[in-house]
Amino acid sequence: MSGKETKDGYDVIAGRLDERGVDVESVKEAIKSFEVEVPSWVFGEFGGGRFGGYLPPGPAPDSRAKFEDAALVHQLTGACPNVAIHLGWDKPDGVDFADIRAEHFGDLRDFAHERGLGIGAVNPTLFLEGTHHGSLSAPDASTRQLMIDHCKVACEVAREYAGGLVTYWLPDGSLYPGQRGLWHQEKLVRDGLAEIYEAASDSVVHLIEYKLFEPGTYSTVLSDYGVALDIARSLGDRAGVLVDMGHHAWGVNVAQIVARLVGLGVRGGLHFNSRYAADDDHAVEPGREVYAIFCELAGADAVINPDESAGWAYMIDQCSSLEKRIPAVLHTIDSLQVSLAKALILDRDRLEQMQDANDVIGANRVFLDAFLTDVRPLVEAAREEQGLPADPVAAFAAGGYQERIERERGA
Ligand code: PSV
Ligand code: MN
């Protein structure tokens, strides 16, 4: 959009919303305050395995380069001051998995600080070293202990060098009926997490991520929000549930899961992505699902809430097999801000009236009215007021960074 079109568009939408009693300034302030973490791993050599090992060009060769890319994303959006890390991938070169210690992450934290960033969620990497038969539920005690110790290190990193959040995704499951005792396996996971939780300091928050399947094709220990919630509750009030949008079966209403969790006051976090491939690999588009999720979060005041037990943690978890990584992340951030803005202009009073009157279609039309409103001029204005480019994807394309990393890092 040209500057003139944006301005005209802004005047039209701001005028319309103002007439409806929406505080446009506070919507823009919310867009400015919304923060979402980018994952270090999205910028590097991750995923793929197809197309002869094709990777989008210019992958970050190491953690510092990943943080350089993240710094650019933050510079263009102002929305991502924290970067989620994976211990196993972000450890210094030459350190063996079993030798990873919290102190190894001091340099990365300092490197991040110099670029205006911090380390966000800390992910123990439970799917690398000898965990093909399970991590916390591995049949052999030594693998289980290695993974428990690794998670304890993740908690220390979170406390000493990051924001105090640890997020757990486990590959534990089975391929065939009979391969593992299902409850026995789950019990081992529960016991392992309990040991880790007990050992962690009170300043650490633990979010348990679930996933329908993969790599377990027959069974998955942490398969759904029910088991994640039950385990979180059994651990204590510093534990909660991490909802990854891509980790559900087709047709599952993720907004309803979010509504339930915020309604119950559960600590929570979201991994944003689009599920086209039965998993979590694609960038977010500003579609109805993510809008509906934001409606639930905004309605429960969980989007920008300084009380960390009420505000959820927001993270991007995507990877690209074909699309270039940085524009894909910028596209996601744009989609999230647009979806949040839509959720914030939802006419909740009118919606409630329709609901109370059992007006099924009327309620749906109020819900869709905000979804179908083109809020991009609002989002762009919020960015420009912060001195940011109105369109971060276009600014990235014009900036020459992609060409530089392709030249310097190779394809
Ligand atoms: C594996 O499915 C996964 O995509 C989970 O979503 C984790 O959050 C992510 O990888 C990083 O381990
Ligand atoms: Mn995830």
CSV table of C-alpha atoms and ligand atoms in Angstrom, one decimal, residues 209 244 247 271 280 317, ligand 2:
chain,number,residue,atom,x,y,z
A,209,GLU,CA,3.9,-29.4,25.3
A,244,ASP,CA,1.3,-25.9,19.8
A,247,HIS,CA,-0.1,-30.6,17.2
A,271,HIS,CA,3.5,-22.2,19.8
A,280,ASP,CA,3.9,-27.4,12.9
A,317,ASP,CA,7.5,-22.6,16.4
B,2,MN,MN,6.2,-26.7,19.4
